[in-house]
Coordinates of C-alpha atoms and ligand atoms in Angstrom, one line a residue:
X1 CA -174.6 91.3 254.4
X2 CA -171.0 91.6 253.1
X3 CA -168.5 88.8 252.8
X4 CA -164.8 89.5 251.9
X5 CA -163.8 85.9 251.4
X6 CA -165.7 82.6 250.6
X7 CA -164.2 79.2 249.8
X8 CA -166.2 76.6 248.1
X9 CA -165.4 72.9 248.6
X10 CA -167.0 69.7 249.2
X11 CA -169.1 69.3 252.3
X12 CA -168.4 66.0 254.1
X13 CA -170.4 66.1 257.2
X14 CA -173.5 67.8 258.4
X15 CA -172.1 70.0 261.0
X16 CA -171.5 73.8 261.0
X17 CA -168.6 75.5 263.2
X18 CA -167.4 78.8 264.1
X19 CA -163.6 79.2 265.1
X20 CA -160.3 80.6 264.8
X21 CA -158.2 79.1 261.6
X22 CA -155.1 77.0 262.6
X23 CA -152.6 76.4 259.7
X24 CA -151.3 72.9 259.9
X25 CA -148.0 72.2 258.3
X26 CA -148.0 68.8 257.0
X27 CA -146.2 66.6 254.4
X28 CA -142.6 66.1 253.6
X29 CA -140.1 68.9 253.6
X30 CA -138.7 69.6 250.3
X31 CA -135.0 70.2 250.9
X32 CA -132.5 71.3 248.2
X33 CA -128.6 71.2 248.6
X34 CA -127.4 74.6 249.9
X35 CA -123.8 75.6 250.5
X36 CA -122.6 78.4 252.7
X37 CA -119.3 80.5 252.8
X38 CA -116.3 79.6 255.2
X39 CA -117.2 82.8 257.4
X40 CA -120.8 81.6 257.8
X41 CA -119.7 78.2 259.2
X42 CA -119.7 79.2 262.8
X43 CA -123.1 80.7 262.9
X44 CA -124.6 77.6 260.9
X45 CA -123.1 75.2 263.5
X46 CA -124.7 77.4 266.2
X47 CA -128.0 77.5 264.4
X48 CA -128.0 73.7 263.9
X49 CA -127.2 73.3 268.0
X50 CA -129.9 75.5 268.8
X51 CA -132.4 73.7 266.6
X52 CA -131.5 70.5 268.3
X53 CA -131.9 72.1 271.8
X54 CA -135.3 73.4 270.8
X55 CA -136.4 70.0 269.3
X56 CA -135.2 68.6 272.8
X57 CA -137.1 71.2 274.8
X58 CA -140.3 70.4 272.7
X59 CA -140.1 66.8 273.2
X60 CA -139.6 67.2 277.0
X61 CA -142.7 69.4 276.9
X62 CA -144.7 66.8 275.2
X63 CA -143.5 64.2 277.6
X64 CA -144.8 66.2 280.6
X65 CA -148.3 66.4 279.0
X66 CA -148.9 62.7 278.2
X67 CA -152.1 61.7 279.8
X68 CA -151.8 58.5 282.1
X69 CA -154.0 56.5 279.5
X70 CA -151.3 56.6 276.9
X71 CA -150.2 53.3 275.6
X72 CA -146.8 52.5 276.9
X73 CA -145.2 52.1 273.4
X74 CA -146.2 55.7 272.6
X75 CA -144.3 56.9 275.7
X76 CA -141.3 54.8 275.0
X77 CA -141.2 56.4 271.5
X78 CA -140.7 59.8 273.1
X79 CA -137.9 58.5 275.3
X80 CA -136.2 56.9 272.3
X81 CA -136.4 60.1 270.1
X82 CA -134.9 62.1 273.2
X83 CA -132.0 59.8 273.3
X84 CA -131.6 59.9 269.5
X85 CA -131.5 63.9 269.8
X86 CA -128.4 63.3 272.2
X87 CA -126.7 60.9 269.7
X88 CA -123.6 61.7 267.9
X89 CA -124.8 60.1 264.6
X90 CA -127.5 62.7 264.4
X91 CA -125.8 65.8 266.1
X92 CA -121.9 65.7 265.8
X93 CA -121.8 64.1 262.3
X94 CA -124.1 66.9 260.7
X95 CA -121.8 69.5 262.6
X96 CA -118.8 68.0 261.2
X97 CA -120.3 68.0 257.6
X98 CA -121.1 71.6 258.0
X99 CA -117.5 72.6 259.1
X100 CA -115.9 70.2 256.3
X101 CA -118.3 70.6 253.4
X102 CA -119.7 74.1 254.1
X103 CA -123.1 73.0 253.5
X104 CA -126.3 74.3 255.2
X105 CA -127.4 72.8 258.5
X106 CA -130.7 71.4 256.9
X107 CA -128.6 69.8 254.0
X108 CA -126.0 68.3 256.3
X109 CA -128.7 66.8 258.3
X110 CA -130.4 65.6 255.3
X111 CA -127.3 63.9 253.9
X112 CA -126.7 62.2 257.3
X113 CA -130.2 60.9 257.4
X114 CA -129.9 59.4 253.9
X115 CA -126.7 57.6 254.8
X116 CA -128.2 56.3 258.0
X117 CA -131.5 55.3 256.0
X118 CA -129.2 53.2 253.8
X119 CA -127.6 51.4 256.6
X120 CA -130.9 50.6 258.1
X121 CA -132.2 49.4 254.8
X122 CA -129.3 46.8 254.5
X123 CA -130.1 45.3 258.1
X124 CA -131.3 41.7 258.2
X125 CA -133.2 42.1 261.2
X126 CA -136.7 43.4 260.5
X127 CA -137.1 45.1 263.8
X128 CA -133.7 47.0 263.4
X129 CA -134.6 47.9 259.9
X130 CA -137.8 49.4 261.3
X131 CA -135.7 52.0 263.4
X132 CA -135.2 54.0 260.2
X133 CA -138.6 55.5 260.8
X134 CA -137.5 57.0 264.2
X135 CA -134.6 58.5 262.6
X136 CA -137.1 60.1 260.1
X137 CA -139.3 61.5 262.9
X138 CA -136.3 62.8 264.8
X139 CA -134.7 64.3 261.6
X140 CA -138.1 66.0 260.8
X141 CA -138.3 67.4 264.0
X142 CA -134.9 69.2 263.7
X143 CA -135.6 70.2 260.2
X144 CA -139.0 71.8 261.4
X145 CA -137.1 73.6 264.0
X146 CA -134.3 74.8 261.3
X147 CA -137.0 76.0 258.9
X148 CA -138.9 77.7 261.9
X149 CA -142.3 75.8 261.2
X150 CA -144.6 75.9 263.9
X151 CA -145.2 72.9 266.2
X152 CA -148.7 71.8 266.9
X153 CA -149.5 72.0 270.5
X154 CA -152.7 69.8 271.0
X155 CA -153.7 72.4 273.8
X156 CA -153.7 75.1 271.5
X157 CA -155.7 73.5 268.8
X158 CA -158.9 72.9 271.1
X159 CA -161.9 74.7 269.4
X160 CA -159.8 75.5 266.2
X161 CA -160.6 75.1 262.6
X162 CA -157.8 73.2 261.2
X163 CA -156.6 74.3 257.7
X164 CA -154.3 71.9 255.9
X165 CA -153.2 70.7 252.5
X166 CA -154.3 67.3 253.3
X167 CA -154.9 65.3 256.4
X168 CA -154.5 61.6 257.0
X169 CA -157.1 59.2 258.6
X170 CA -154.6 59.2 261.4
X171 CA -154.4 62.9 261.6
X172 CA -158.3 63.0 262.0
X173 CA -158.1 60.2 264.8
X174 CA -155.6 62.5 266.7
X175 CA -157.5 65.6 266.2
X176 CA -160.7 64.1 267.8
X177 CA -158.7 63.8 270.9
X178 CA -157.4 67.3 270.5
X179 CA -161.0 68.7 270.4
X180 CA -160.8 70.6 267.1
X181 CA -164.0 72.3 265.8
X182 CA -163.8 71.6 262.1
X183 CA -161.2 71.1 259.3
X184 CA -160.8 72.3 255.8
X185 CA -158.5 70.7 253.4
X186 CA -157.3 71.7 249.8
X187 CA -157.3 68.1 248.7
X188 CA -159.5 65.0 249.1
X189 CA -163.1 63.7 248.1
X190 CA -166.2 63.1 250.4
X191 CA -165.6 59.4 250.2
X192 CA -162.0 59.5 251.5
X193 CA -161.4 57.8 254.7
X194 CA -160.5 61.1 256.2
X195 CA -163.9 62.4 255.3
X196 CA -165.7 59.3 256.6
X197 CA -164.0 59.5 259.8
X198 CA -164.9 63.3 260.2
X199 CA -168.6 62.4 259.7
X200 CA -168.4 59.4 262.2
X201 CA -166.6 61.7 264.7
X202 CA -169.2 64.4 264.1
X203 CA -166.4 67.0 263.1
X204 CA -167.8 69.3 260.5
X205 CA -165.4 69.3 257.5
X206 CA -165.0 70.7 254.0
X207 CA -162.6 69.1 251.8
X208 CA -161.2 70.1 248.2
X209 CA -161.0 73.9 249.0
X210 CA -158.3 74.7 246.3
X211 CA -155.6 77.3 247.7
X212 CA -157.4 77.3 251.1
X213 CA -154.0 77.5 252.9
X214 CA -152.8 80.4 250.7
X215 CA -156.2 82.4 250.9
X216 CA -157.3 81.9 254.4
X217 CA -155.1 83.2 257.2
X218 CA -153.9 81.6 260.3
X219 CA -155.7 83.1 263.3
X220 CA -158.7 84.7 261.5
X221 CA -162.2 83.8 262.4
X222 CA -163.9 81.3 260.1
X223 CA -167.4 79.6 259.6
X224 CA -167.3 76.1 258.2
X225 CA -170.5 74.7 256.9
X226 CA -169.9 71.1 256.5
X227 CA -173.3 70.3 254.6
X228 CA -173.0 72.9 251.8
X229 CA -169.2 72.7 251.7
X230 CA -168.8 76.4 252.4
X231 CA -166.1 78.3 254.1
X232 CA -166.7 81.9 255.3
X233 CA -163.9 84.3 256.2
X234 CA -164.0 88.0 257.4
X235 CA -167.7 87.6 258.0
X236 CA -169.9 90.5 259.4
X237 CA -172.0 90.3 262.7
X238 CA -175.1 89.4 260.8
X239 CA -173.8 86.4 259.3
X240 CA -172.1 85.4 262.5
X241 CA -175.3 85.7 264.3
X242 CA -177.3 83.8 261.3
X243 CA -174.8 80.8 261.6
X244 CA -174.9 80.8 265.6
X245 CA -178.7 80.5 265.3
X246 CA -178.2 77.5 262.8
X247 CA -176.0 75.8 265.2
X248 CA -178.6 76.2 268.0
X249 CA -181.3 75.0 265.5
X250 CA -179.3 71.9 264.9
X251 CA -178.7 71.2 268.6
X252 CA -182.6 71.4 268.9
X253 CA -183.0 69.2 265.9
X254 CA -180.9 66.7 267.6
X255 CA -183.0 66.6 270.7
X256 CA -186.3 66.2 268.6
X257 CA -184.4 63.1 266.8
X258 CA -183.5 61.6 270.3
X259 CA -187.0 60.9 270.8
X260 CA -187.0 58.2 268.2
X261 CA -184.6 56.3 270.3
X262 CA -186.4 53.1 271.4
X263 CA -188.9 53.4 268.6
X264 CA -188.9 50.6 266.1
X265 CA -187.2 50.9 262.7
X266 CA -190.4 49.9 260.8
X267 CA -191.8 51.3 257.6
X268 CA -195.1 52.7 257.6
X269 CA -196.4 49.4 256.2
X270 CA -194.7 47.3 258.7
X271 CA -191.6 46.1 257.2
X272 CA -188.8 46.1 259.7
X273 CA -185.5 47.3 258.8
X274 CA -182.3 46.5 260.6
X275 CA -180.3 49.6 261.4
X276 CA -176.8 49.0 262.5
X277 CA -173.8 51.3 263.1
X278 CA -170.4 51.4 261.6
X279 CA -167.7 51.8 264.1
X280 CA -164.2 52.6 264.2
X281 CA -162.9 54.0 267.5
X282 CA -163.6 52.9 271.0
X283 CA -165.5 56.1 271.5
X284 CA -168.2 55.1 269.0
X285 CA -169.3 52.2 271.4
X286 CA -171.3 54.4 273.7
X287 CA -173.0 56.3 270.9
X288 CA -173.8 52.9 269.2
X289 CA -175.5 51.7 272.1
X290 CA -177.3 54.8 273.2
X291 CA -178.8 55.5 269.8
X292 CA -180.3 52.0 269.7
X293 CA -178.3 50.4 266.9
X294 CA -179.5 46.7 266.5
X295 CA -176.0 45.5 265.6
X296 CA -172.5 46.7 264.1
X297 CA -172.6 46.0 260.4
X298 CA -169.0 47.3 260.1
X299 CA -166.4 47.4 262.7
X300 CA -163.4 49.1 260.8
X301 CA -160.2 47.9 262.7
X302 CA -157.6 49.9 260.9
X303 CA -157.1 52.5 263.6
X304 CA -155.5 49.9 265.7
X305 CA -152.5 49.9 263.3
X306 CA -152.5 53.6 263.0
X307 CA -150.1 56.3 264.7
X308 CA -147.7 53.6 265.8
X309 CA -144.5 52.0 265.0
X310 CA -145.2 48.3 265.3
X311 CA -148.3 46.2 264.3
X312 CA -150.7 45.2 267.2
X313 CA -150.1 41.9 268.7
X314 CA -152.8 39.3 269.4
X315 CA -153.4 40.4 272.8
X316 CA -153.9 44.0 271.8
X317 CA -156.5 43.0 269.1
X318 CA -158.2 40.6 271.8
X319 CA -158.4 43.5 274.4
X320 CA -159.8 46.0 271.9
X321 CA -162.5 43.6 270.6
X322 CA -163.3 42.6 274.1
X323 CA -163.8 46.2 275.2
X324 CA -166.2 46.7 272.1
X325 CA -168.3 43.5 272.7
X326 CA -168.6 44.2 276.6
X327 CA -169.2 47.8 275.7
X328 CA -172.0 46.8 273.3
X329 CA -173.6 44.4 275.8
X330 CA -175.0 41.7 273.4
X331 CA -175.5 43.8 270.3
X332 CA -173.8 41.7 267.5
X333 CA -170.8 42.8 266.1
X334 CA -169.2 42.5 262.4
X335 CA -165.7 42.8 262.8
X336 CA -164.1 43.7 259.4
X337 CA -160.5 42.4 259.0
X338 CA -157.6 44.7 258.1
X339 CA -158.3 47.1 255.2
X340 CA -155.0 49.0 254.9
X341 CA -153.8 50.5 251.8
X342 CA -154.8 53.6 249.7
X343 CA -155.4 56.4 252.0
X344 CA -155.6 54.3 255.0
X345 CA -152.0 54.0 255.3
X346 CA -150.0 53.1 258.0
X347 CA -147.1 55.5 258.9
X348 CA -145.0 53.1 261.2
X349 CA -142.0 51.4 260.4
X350 CA -143.8 48.4 259.2
X351 CA -145.5 50.4 256.3
X352 CA -144.4 49.6 252.9
X353 CA -141.6 51.5 251.5
X354 CA -142.0 51.3 247.8
X355 CA -144.3 53.8 245.9
X356 CA -147.1 52.2 244.4
X357 CA -148.6 53.9 241.2
X358 CA -152.3 53.0 241.7
X359 CA -152.6 51.8 245.4
X360 CA -156.4 51.4 245.2
X361 CA -155.9 48.6 242.7
X362 CA -152.8 47.4 244.6
X363 CA -152.0 45.2 247.7
X364 CA -154.7 46.4 250.1
X365 CA -157.2 44.8 252.3
X366 CA -157.6 41.0 252.0
X367 CA -154.6 40.9 249.4
X368 CA -152.4 42.5 252.0
X369 CA -153.6 40.2 254.7
X370 CA -153.2 37.0 252.6
X371 CA -149.6 38.2 251.7
X372 CA -148.4 39.3 255.1
X373 CA -149.6 36.9 257.8
X374 CA -147.7 38.6 260.5
X375 CA -150.2 41.6 260.2
X376 CA -153.1 39.1 259.7
X377 CA -152.8 36.2 261.8
X378 CA -152.9 37.9 265.1
X379 CA -156.0 39.5 264.3
X380 CA -157.7 36.4 262.9
X381 CA -156.8 34.6 266.2
X382 CA -158.0 37.4 268.4
X383 CA -161.3 37.5 266.4
X384 CA -162.0 33.8 266.8
X385 CA -161.2 34.0 270.4
X386 CA -163.4 37.0 271.2
X387 CA -166.2 35.2 269.1
X388 CA -166.3 32.8 272.2
X389 CA -167.1 35.9 274.4
X390 CA -170.1 37.3 272.5
X391 CA -172.1 37.5 269.2
X392 CA -169.1 38.4 266.7
X393 CA -168.9 37.8 262.8
X394 CA -166.0 38.3 260.7
X395 CA -166.1 40.3 257.3
X396 CA -163.5 40.4 254.7
X397 CA -163.0 43.4 252.6
X398 CA -162.6 43.9 248.9
X399 CA -162.8 40.3 247.8
X400 CA -162.3 40.1 244.0
X401 CA -162.0 36.2 243.4
X402 CA -163.2 33.1 245.0
X403 CA -159.6 32.0 245.3
X404 CA -159.4 34.6 248.1
X405 CA -162.4 33.1 250.0
X406 CA -161.0 29.5 249.8
X407 CA -157.5 30.8 250.9
X408 CA -159.1 32.7 253.9
X409 CA -161.3 29.6 254.8
X410 CA -158.0 27.5 254.9
X411 CA -156.5 30.2 257.1
X412 CA -159.5 30.1 259.5
X413 CA -159.5 26.6 259.8
X414 CA -155.8 26.5 260.3
X415 CA -156.2 29.1 263.0
X416 CA -158.9 27.1 264.7
X417 CA -156.6 24.1 265.0
X418 CA -153.7 26.2 266.4
X419 CA -156.1 27.9 269.2
X420 CA -157.3 24.4 269.9
X421 CA -153.7 23.4 270.3
X422 CA -153.0 26.2 272.6
X423 CA -156.1 25.4 274.7
X424 CA -157.6 28.7 274.1
X425 CA -161.7 29.0 273.7
X426 CA -163.0 30.1 270.3
X427 CA -166.0 30.1 268.3
X428 CA -165.8 27.2 266.0
X429 CA -168.9 28.2 264.1
X430 CA -168.0 31.9 263.6
X431 CA -170.1 33.4 260.6
X432 CA -167.8 34.6 257.9
X433 CA -169.0 37.3 255.4
X434 CA -167.6 39.2 252.5
X435 CA -167.7 42.9 251.5
X436 CA -169.0 43.3 247.8
X437 CA -167.1 46.3 246.8
X438 CA -165.4 45.3 243.4
X439 CA -167.6 45.0 240.4
X440 CA -166.2 41.5 239.7
X441 CA -167.5 40.3 243.1
X442 CA -170.8 42.0 242.5
X443 CA -171.2 40.2 238.9
X444 CA -170.3 36.9 240.6
X445 CA -172.4 37.5 243.7
X446 CA -174.2 34.2 243.5
X447 CA -170.8 32.3 243.8
X448 CA -169.9 34.3 246.7
X449 CA -173.1 34.0 248.3
X450 CA -172.9 30.2 248.0
X451 CA -169.6 30.2 249.9
X452 CA -170.2 32.8 252.5
X453 CA -172.4 33.3 255.4
X454 CA -173.6 36.9 254.5
X455 CA -172.6 39.8 252.3
X456 CA -172.3 43.5 252.8
X457 CA -172.3 46.1 249.9
X458 CA -169.4 48.6 250.2
X459 CA -170.6 51.2 248.0
X460 CA -167.6 53.7 248.8
X461 CA -165.4 51.5 246.9
X462 CA -168.0 49.8 244.6
X463 CA -168.7 53.3 243.0
X464 CA -165.0 54.0 242.8
X465 CA -164.1 50.8 241.1
X466 CA -167.2 50.7 238.9
X467 CA -167.0 54.4 237.6
X468 CA -163.1 54.2 237.5
X469 CA -162.8 57.3 239.7
X470 CA -160.3 57.7 242.6
X471 CA -162.4 58.2 245.5
X472 CA -160.0 60.5 247.2
X473 CA -159.2 62.7 244.2
X474 CA -161.3 65.7 244.2
X475 CA -160.5 66.5 240.5
X476 CA -162.9 63.6 239.4
X477 CA -165.3 63.9 242.4
X478 CA -168.0 65.3 240.1
X479 CA -168.4 61.8 238.4
X480 CA -168.9 59.9 241.9
X481 CA -172.6 59.1 241.4
X482 CA -174.1 56.5 243.6
X483 CA -177.2 56.6 241.3
X484 CA -175.3 55.8 238.1
X485 CA -177.3 53.1 236.4
X486 CA -174.3 50.7 236.5
X487 CA -173.8 51.1 240.3
X488 CA -177.6 50.5 240.8
X489 CA -177.5 47.2 238.6
X490 CA -174.6 45.9 240.6
X491 CA -176.2 46.7 243.8
X492 CA -179.4 44.9 242.7
X493 CA -177.4 41.8 241.6
X494 CA -175.9 41.4 245.1
X495 CA -179.3 41.7 246.7
X496 CA -181.0 39.3 244.4
X497 CA -178.2 36.7 244.7
X498 CA -178.5 36.9 248.4
X499 CA -182.1 36.3 248.2
X500 CA -181.6 33.3 245.9
X501 CA -178.9 31.9 248.2
X502 CA -180.9 32.6 251.3
X503 CA -178.1 34.5 253.1
X504 CA -178.6 38.1 254.6
X505 CA -177.3 41.1 252.5
X506 CA -176.7 44.5 254.1
X507 CA -175.2 47.9 252.8
X508 CA -172.4 49.5 254.9
X509 CA -171.0 52.0 252.5
X510 CA -172.0 55.8 252.9
X511 CA -174.9 55.4 250.5
X512 CA -176.6 53.4 253.3
X513 CA -176.7 56.3 255.8
X514 CA -178.0 58.9 253.1
X515 CA -181.8 59.7 253.7
X516 CA -181.8 60.5 250.2
X517 CA -181.0 57.2 249.1
X518 CA -182.9 55.2 251.8
X519 CA -186.3 54.9 249.7
X520 CA -184.3 53.6 246.7
X521 CA -182.3 50.8 248.8
X522 CA -185.7 49.8 250.4
X523 CA -187.4 49.6 247.1
X524 CA -184.5 47.3 245.8
X525 CA -185.2 45.0 248.6
X526 CA -182.5 45.9 251.2
X527 CA -183.7 45.5 254.8
X528 CA -180.4 45.9 256.6
X529 CA -178.4 49.1 256.4
X530 CA -175.3 49.9 258.5
X531 CA -174.1 53.6 258.7
X532 CA -172.1 56.0 261.0
X533 CA -173.8 56.2 264.5
X534 CA -174.7 59.7 264.0
X535 CA -176.9 59.0 260.8
X536 CA -179.0 56.4 262.6
X537 CA -181.7 58.5 264.0
X538 CA -182.3 60.5 260.7
X539 CA -182.3 57.1 258.9
X540 CA -185.1 55.8 261.3
X541 CA -187.2 59.1 260.9
X542 CA -186.9 58.5 257.2
X543 CA -187.9 54.8 256.8
X544 CA -190.7 55.2 259.2
X545 CA -192.5 57.6 256.8
X546 CA -192.0 55.2 253.9
X547 CA -194.3 52.7 252.2
X548 CA -191.8 49.7 251.3
X549 CA -194.4 47.7 249.3
X550 CA -195.0 50.5 247.2
X551 CA -191.6 51.4 246.7
X552 CA -190.5 47.8 245.7
X553 CA -193.1 47.7 243.2
X554 CA -192.1 51.1 241.6
X555 CA -188.4 50.5 241.8
X556 CA -189.1 46.9 240.6
X557 CA -190.7 48.4 237.3
X558 CA -187.9 50.9 236.8
X559 CA -184.8 48.5 237.2
X560 CA -185.0 46.6 234.0
X561 CA -184.8 49.8 231.9
X562 CA -182.6 51.8 234.6
X563 CA -180.2 53.2 231.9
X564 CA -182.8 54.6 229.6
X565 CA -182.6 58.6 229.5
X566 CA -186.0 59.0 231.0
X567 CA -185.4 56.5 234.0
X568 CA -183.2 59.0 235.9
X569 CA -186.4 61.5 235.9
X570 CA -188.9 58.7 236.8
X571 CA -186.4 57.7 239.6
X572 CA -186.2 61.0 241.1
X573 CA -190.1 61.4 240.9
X574 CA -190.5 58.1 242.7
X575 CA -188.0 59.1 245.5
X576 CA -189.5 62.8 245.8
X577 CA -193.0 61.3 246.3
X578 CA -191.8 58.8 248.6
X579 CA -190.0 61.1 251.1
Ligands
PEP1 C1 -166.9 50.7 251.5 O1 -166.2 50.7 250.6 O2 -168.2 51.1 251.3 C2 -166.7 50.6 252.8 C3 -167.6 50.5 253.7 O3 -165.6 50.4 253.1 P1 -164.3 51.6 253.3 O4 -165.1 52.8 253.3 O5 -163.7 51.4 254.7 O6 -163.5 51.2 252.3
MG2 MG1 -164.2 49.7 251.3

């Protein structure tokens, strides 16, 4: 077997895919001032006009392909952008600059963009201020044409393996709709939201493949092994057929696992474990129901705010949540309030403009919600209203101080009063829970447990904050260790606090859906696990083979000295024997 090129990265999902590479241009265009001679001016003006008409042609082509179901604000976007491509401010003014200042078309356009941005920034009216974003989109589109960068055509991406320096969660959502086979990025860690989304969407992905966009060629055939974190290029026929067989074997294994649907999630010694799903997109509803999840332990709502230019209003929140609870037909749903910030950024005009040095430690999740009621209150009202229509709980991300809980409770009471005044039905007794994902909250878990109705351990962030490693930075990814003694101690503290205060504790971080960790979690006393729907059946198969009482005894003996050097070996032995 001969391989002429192999890339190693971090596998982020289970699948394997074979397909053609498609190099995706992403990110900001770095433009430098460039000046031309007087003789070159007419050609430069022509080049600019041609780029504008190509941009118009592209947008008209997109307009024709818009599916009927596309939200009207996205359709309106394209109309606005087409109008702007005819606007003198974006067409005639740059041409005058080329003629008068002898600058390149790119630079003339960039200078005009900067001037317009200043005008928009100075506007009092927040709506008008947000139009700056449209200017950027249109300018970017013309710049791409000037630089002859390829435009992605969703039709062409079907079945392709996307190769990019980095992708945002918003990109991953769009790609799911485009039907891509897999993706490879140069940056990012397995706990980034993009990687989590890839797992949940069932897209094989390898992240952190250094220099991938330079070493792999657009159009060549690739194999992506999302489990091992391997990318193969220029493969021979033997390798191809081995991987084809592997894809077929995975398909059969899935069929085998499906026999567990309808079987109880109970350990060998009879302990019932509540297996719940983490959902994010409307598409997850059907899988959650058909795979037999007992509930939704985490409904991430950030997708509602992405790929758009204005935050969703109450009616849109309400419609989205109603669709989920109706689709889930009585399965209880835990709606997590907005957790924007860090890598789950919004790129719409209502995004924050200033650069933040440490976004993971900044204004994200509940902090942002308490600061920006216009983003949060429509969501809160919609959750309270939808809870009158079905079993819904509310869950707050990234709590770090009790003050946030008190403020939140105040807001919930105030929202109830305003709904009552408006004569709208709502659930006055909605259960309110908190995510424990900051060490400070884990250390004070008893206090949080006294104030809240349930807790859920968000290990993705808890590990990031405990070990001081950025979950999206592949350079420190080797330190990301769910079994680090301090992480285990914090998890144990939360489980124990829940038991003492008699409230349920679940786990909804990625650790909960990893079959290697399930024996340990059961041994620590957890009985509620929430994971991406695709992991539910493997988790069920794992726990049905476990003896919970024995694990509780063994792990209980280990925990007091978990940071002793020999404990790691003893723990691996316990977990090996259990599986
Ligand atoms: C977590 O942090 O574990 C979690 C479930 O939340 P998210 O991954 O959305 O930050
Ligand atoms: Mg989190």
